[in-house]
């Protein structure tokens, strides 16, 4: 019962914050559009920066809503036949703008054909959005992110490799723990909820799959997700 | 954008929204379109206004003060023979899939989350809503 109350309280607060952020967004947009008078170029740069920061916080709040939803209904999988390469291609396409802004190269290697996977599309999208978003977030300008989809005899494996910060060895055992954020992520000032990988592991294991990683601090990480072939149709 | 503006000329738009900040911005965006803008700050007031005149489109928030929320307002509108043809565009901060599904299943024309759009983007949604009623 207490967990439910805590969760509801979090959602109420998150909703109030989101409302304020929407107010900020509309106000800042009015300034940028010149509705309150033209801004000078340096003023416009500053206001644009505030706008983008506000957008980042809106995304964080959305993650809290989604994580709560996944947490409260984790046992309910709504499986359908899903084109996993199409699903990942869509996520990659949606990251292009962010990648370009950070001067990152994103490669996707996909097999010519792959049978559909019988999964909960919304939950599996959440997993890959998180992994790819982390790769973008923690890779510095000029880096590379490579996503490879492989089919072997027993499973489909999706591999996301980045040339980012990597995870300190001493902290690697905690990476799938709720609210955990690696110390070097905090140092570079990147925001995170510490919920994405925790939820991703739950979701993948509910599908009978596995998620694991290798990482070297200062060199990068590779996250792998496997979904079993016997769950395919 | 000019075509959008012309499409709204002379049309009556009812906004049901308790947040004065959002209502002021929406009113300012619609001012130049030549539409007839009416604002209700809660569900009860919206029905008093709907008794007097039937609008061409309704913009409806969900979390409203008083005894009836936006879903309740929508449900009553869609159950009323005189009002059910009016397209309703929901504009809310509730953005979970279950909220959107509920709004759409109750008969909303469109469900928009406030934080996902910028003020100018409202107008094309209103134009689509009005065009949807043109036979």
XYZ file of C-alpha atoms in Angstrom:
368
model
C 0.000 0.000 0.000
C 2.814 2.387 0.886
C 4.486 1.695 -2.450
C 1.241 2.637 -4.196
C 0.957 5.851 -2.201
C 4.574 6.743 -2.955
C 4.006 6.004 -6.612
C 0.816 8.081 -6.734
C 2.495 10.964 -4.949
C 5.365 10.815 -7.437
C 2.880 10.910 -10.306
C 0.993 13.880 -8.842
C 4.231 15.815 -8.372
C 5.448 14.774 -11.827
C 2.175 15.979 -13.315
C 2.463 19.361 -11.581
C 6.030 19.734 -12.782
C 4.967 18.810 -16.309
C 2.257 21.447 -16.236
C 4.812 24.081 -15.221
C 7.178 22.896 -17.944
C 4.432 23.177 -20.545
C 3.800 26.744 -19.327
C 7.527 27.461 -19.650
C 7.598 25.956 -23.119
C 4.738 28.077 -24.399
C 6.138 31.241 -22.764
C 9.643 30.738 -24.111
C 8.251 29.948 -27.548
C 6.320 33.212 -27.509
C 9.575 35.043 -26.756
C 11.437 33.208 -29.519
C 8.680 33.898 -32.029
C 8.945 37.607 -31.302
C 5.402 37.946 -29.992
C 6.739 40.091 -27.155
C 9.157 42.062 -29.374
C 12.196 41.064 -31.395
C 15.144 39.552 -29.547
C 18.743 40.402 -30.327
C 20.849 37.536 -31.650
C 22.654 36.899 -28.324
C 19.311 37.061 -26.471
C 17.875 34.562 -28.923
C 20.788 32.174 -28.279
C 20.228 32.325 -24.537
C 16.458 31.841 -24.829
C 16.964 28.950 -27.290
C 19.257 27.302 -24.768
C 16.593 27.672 -22.059
C 13.994 26.225 -24.448
C 16.154 23.176 -25.218
C 16.865 22.610 -21.532
C 13.136 22.770 -20.799
C 12.540 20.183 -23.538
C 15.072 17.848 -21.886
C 13.264 18.102 -18.565
C 9.910 17.389 -20.267
C 11.467 14.193 -21.676
C 12.696 13.231 -18.206
C 9.226 13.680 -16.742
C 7.773 11.566 -19.564
C 10.246 8.857 -18.552
C 8.972 8.948 -14.976
C 5.406 8.486 -16.219
C 6.457 5.649 -18.488
C 8.639 3.960 -15.861
C 5.760 4.091 -13.382
C 3.453 2.607 -15.960
C 5.914 -0.162 -16.836
C 6.479 -0.824 -13.125
C 2.806 -1.090 -12.286
C 1.863 -3.242 -15.226
C 5.095 -5.088 -15.859
C 3.375 -8.456 -15.819
C 0.927 -7.479 -18.515
C 2.554 -8.104 -21.867
C 0.502 -7.331 -24.940
C 2.360 -9.386 -27.500
C 1.950 -9.057 -31.222
C 4.025 -9.992 -34.231
C 6.662 -7.248 -34.509
C 9.247 -6.452 -37.181
C 12.198 -5.913 -34.840
C 14.459 -4.391 -37.502
C 11.741 -1.908 -38.443
C 11.206 -1.035 -34.797
C 14.915 -0.351 -34.273
C 15.245 1.497 -37.585
C 12.436 3.831 -36.447
C 14.209 4.557 -33.154
C 17.482 5.190 -35.001
C 15.728 7.547 -37.434
C 14.278 9.491 -34.510
C 17.755 9.963 -33.014
C 19.307 11.445 -36.175
C 18.746 15.074 -35.199
C 20.189 14.573 -31.730
C 23.152 12.656 -33.176
C 23.843 15.397 -35.733
C 23.717 18.053 -33.027
C 26.379 16.164 -31.094
C 28.366 15.252 -34.209
C 27.896 11.536 -33.560
C 27.860 8.839 -36.212
C 25.149 6.206 -35.889
C 25.447 2.966 -37.915
C 22.772 0.317 -38.141
C 23.719 -3.111 -39.533
C 20.635 -5.200 -40.121
C 20.187 -8.562 -41.801
C 18.341 -8.671 -45.118
C 15.530 -10.653 -43.617
C 14.449 -11.614 -40.152
C 11.268 -13.309 -38.968
C 8.878 -11.206 -36.917
C 9.277 -11.421 -33.160
C 6.338 -12.065 -30.868
C 6.791 -9.297 -28.278
C 5.096 -6.343 -26.598
C 6.085 -3.646 -29.097
C 5.613 -0.714 -26.711
C 7.737 -2.264 -23.968
C 10.461 -3.482 -26.332
C 10.591 0.007 -27.916
C 11.068 1.432 -24.416
C 14.078 -0.883 -23.938
C 15.838 0.035 -27.176
C 15.003 3.731 -26.863
C 16.714 3.661 -23.478
C 19.810 1.803 -24.608
C 20.271 3.943 -27.728
C 19.467 7.136 -25.808
C 22.113 6.220 -23.216
C 24.656 5.615 -25.981
C 23.914 9.064 -27.443
C 23.866 10.730 -24.055
C 27.166 9.380 -22.782
C 29.187 9.560 -25.999
C 31.043 12.795 -26.527
C 31.189 14.786 -29.754
C 32.744 12.982 -32.710
C 32.004 9.506 -31.318
C 30.368 6.521 -32.967
C 27.399 4.342 -32.093
C 27.008 1.044 -33.899
C 23.838 -1.034 -33.722
C 23.991 -4.566 -35.054
C 21.111 -7.006 -35.327
C 22.181 -10.653 -35.527
C 20.123 -13.812 -35.832
C 21.620 -17.005 -34.515
C 20.118 -20.446 -34.067
C 18.339 -19.730 -30.814
C 17.792 -16.005 -30.670
C 17.910 -12.565 -32.177
C 20.606 -10.424 -30.614
C 20.685 -6.641 -30.817
C 24.054 -5.137 -29.998
C 24.540 -1.419 -29.267
C 28.165 -0.326 -29.099
C 29.264 3.183 -28.220
C 32.606 4.938 -27.904
C 31.420 6.795 -24.820
C 32.463 7.213 -21.220
C 32.123 3.590 -20.210
C 31.052 2.408 -16.772
C 33.589 2.262 -13.910
C 34.453 -1.404 -13.139
C 33.572 -1.090 -9.449
C 30.051 0.090 -10.326
C 29.214 -2.376 -13.084
C 27.388 -4.818 -10.810
C 24.865 -2.082 -9.908
C 24.036 -0.951 -13.415
C 20.588 -2.611 -13.500
C 19.668 -1.431 -9.992
C 16.749 0.983 -9.581
C 17.804 4.659 -9.470
C 21.488 3.816 -9.979
C 23.551 6.367 -11.927
C 27.253 5.824 -12.577
C 29.532 8.356 -10.908
C 31.198 9.438 -14.159
C 27.767 10.195 -15.719
C 27.027 12.646 -12.913
C 30.452 14.263 -13.375
C 29.688 15.352 -16.917
C 26.342 16.745 -15.814
C 24.097 14.449 -17.848
C 20.631 13.977 -16.417
C 19.165 10.561 -15.929
C 16.500 8.907 -13.829
C 18.362 5.700 -13.073
C 15.220 3.844 -14.108
C 15.818 3.014 -17.761
C 18.130 0.009 -17.454
C 16.311 -1.281 -14.370
C 13.038 -1.317 -16.295
C 14.715 -2.642 -19.446
C 16.063 -5.699 -17.607
C 12.616 -6.439 -16.155
C 10.975 -6.150 -19.547
C 13.510 -8.308 -21.393
C 13.419 -11.029 -18.735
C 9.606 -11.038 -18.888
C 9.998 -11.888 -22.561
C 12.324 -14.763 -21.659
C 15.302 -12.853 -23.048
C 18.580 -11.577 -21.660
C 20.310 -8.208 -21.388
C 24.008 -7.877 -20.592
C 26.935 -5.583 -21.277
C 30.680 -5.117 -21.365
C 32.231 -1.786 -20.594
C 35.587 -0.163 -20.178
C 35.835 3.223 -18.556
C 37.031 5.845 -21.024
C 36.582 3.545 -24.035
C 32.890 2.738 -24.245
C 30.257 0.095 -23.718
C 28.435 -2.576 -25.612
C 24.938 -3.570 -24.531
C 23.376 -6.745 -25.887
C 19.760 -7.837 -25.809
C 18.684 -11.289 -26.895
C 15.125 -12.381 -27.593
C 14.609 -16.123 -27.868
C 13.650 -17.686 -31.183
C 11.057 -19.907 -29.562
C 9.025 -16.769 -28.848
C 8.847 -16.079 -32.552
C 6.106 -16.930 -34.986
C -0.662 29.475 -42.453
C -2.682 32.123 -44.327
C -5.052 29.438 -45.602
C -5.396 28.128 -42.051
C -6.200 31.607 -40.812
C -8.890 32.089 -43.461
C -10.478 28.762 -42.616
C -11.226 29.954 -39.105
C -12.706 33.312 -40.088
C -16.183 33.710 -38.623
C -16.059 30.323 -36.903
C -17.095 30.085 -33.290
C -14.499 28.421 -31.051
C -15.165 27.465 -27.445
C -12.163 26.919 -25.184
C -12.776 25.065 -21.911
C -9.641 25.724 -19.862
C -9.098 26.712 -16.234
C -5.503 27.877 -16.663
C -5.627 31.559 -17.581
C -2.088 31.495 -18.936
C -2.936 28.889 -21.580
C -6.273 30.491 -22.410
C -4.642 33.896 -22.943
C -2.017 32.495 -25.306
C -4.615 30.533 -27.276
C -6.823 33.614 -27.495
C -3.870 35.672 -28.762
C -3.077 33.042 -31.419
C -6.700 32.990 -32.578
C -7.150 36.764 -32.493
C -5.767 37.278 -36.010
C -7.833 34.478 -37.545
C -11.073 36.437 -37.280
C -12.819 33.679 -35.362
C -15.310 34.241 -32.595
C -13.564 33.122 -29.409
C -15.427 32.136 -26.238
C -13.845 30.914 -23.035
C -15.218 28.791 -20.205
C -13.099 28.265 -17.117
C -14.770 24.999 -16.083
C -17.160 22.294 -17.268
C -20.297 23.781 -15.731
C -19.685 27.157 -17.398
C -19.126 25.446 -20.749
C -22.662 24.016 -20.658
C -24.154 27.429 -19.816
C -22.393 28.795 -22.932
C -23.400 25.785 -25.047
C -27.034 26.421 -24.137
C -26.764 29.911 -25.652
C -24.863 29.100 -28.831
C -23.414 26.050 -30.593
C -19.728 26.483 -31.535
C -18.003 25.074 -34.625
C -15.234 23.478 -32.588
C -14.411 22.966 -28.905
C -10.936 22.943 -27.349
C -11.207 20.993 -24.112
C -8.841 20.606 -21.168
C -9.244 17.475 -19.019
C -8.297 18.504 -15.500
C -10.931 21.099 -14.692
C -12.129 22.508 -11.382
C -15.648 21.755 -10.175
C -17.793 18.676 -10.381
C -17.116 17.615 -13.956
C -13.789 17.020 -15.683
C -13.040 17.171 -19.382
C -13.898 13.511 -19.952
C -17.275 14.140 -18.311
C -17.839 17.215 -20.477
C -16.981 15.234 -23.606
C -19.288 12.397 -22.607
C -22.207 14.814 -22.112
C -21.544 16.591 -25.398
C -21.481 13.327 -27.349
C -24.734 12.206 -25.667
C -26.531 15.427 -26.670
C -28.271 15.362 -30.057
C -27.768 19.124 -30.552
C -24.058 19.051 -29.684
C -22.663 15.670 -30.646
C -21.645 16.772 -34.161
C -19.188 19.381 -32.789
C -15.564 18.256 -33.165
C -13.744 18.327 -29.820
C -9.988 18.816 -29.678
C -8.615 17.760 -26.294
C -5.671 19.875 -25.117
C -4.344 18.495 -21.878
C -1.239 17.698 -19.926
C -2.505 14.195 -19.257
C -0.621 12.264 -21.877
C -0.539 8.621 -20.900
C -1.753 6.115 -23.467
C -4.769 5.278 -21.300
C -5.772 8.983 -21.197
C -5.498 9.339 -24.962
C -7.418 6.112 -25.538
C -10.171 7.243 -23.173
C -10.490 10.639 -24.863
C -10.600 9.140 -28.338
C -13.043 6.396 -27.342
C -15.375 9.056 -25.929
C -15.417 10.696 -29.349
C -12.700 13.364 -29.351
C -11.576 14.468 -32.804
C -7.964 14.756 -31.656
C -5.977 14.460 -28.418
C -3.086 16.902 -27.995
C -0.649 16.991 -25.073
C 0.230 20.594 -24.168
C 3.900 19.933 -23.556
C 4.291 18.276 -26.947
C 3.293 21.262 -29.095
C 4.045 24.943 -29.464
C 1.197 27.506 -29.435
C 1.130 28.107 -33.220
C 0.547 24.409 -33.858
C -2.969 24.570 -32.421
C -4.418 26.357 -35.435
C -3.886 23.528 -37.990
C -5.587 21.105 -35.595
C -8.609 23.413 -35.352
C -8.739 23.782 -39.125
C -8.686 19.980 -39.532
C -11.451 19.673 -36.957
C -13.648 22.197 -38.747
C -12.906 20.692 -42.168
C -13.912 17.290 -40.829
C -17.464 18.525 -40.449
C -17.700 19.950 -43.978
C -19.805 17.621 -46.080
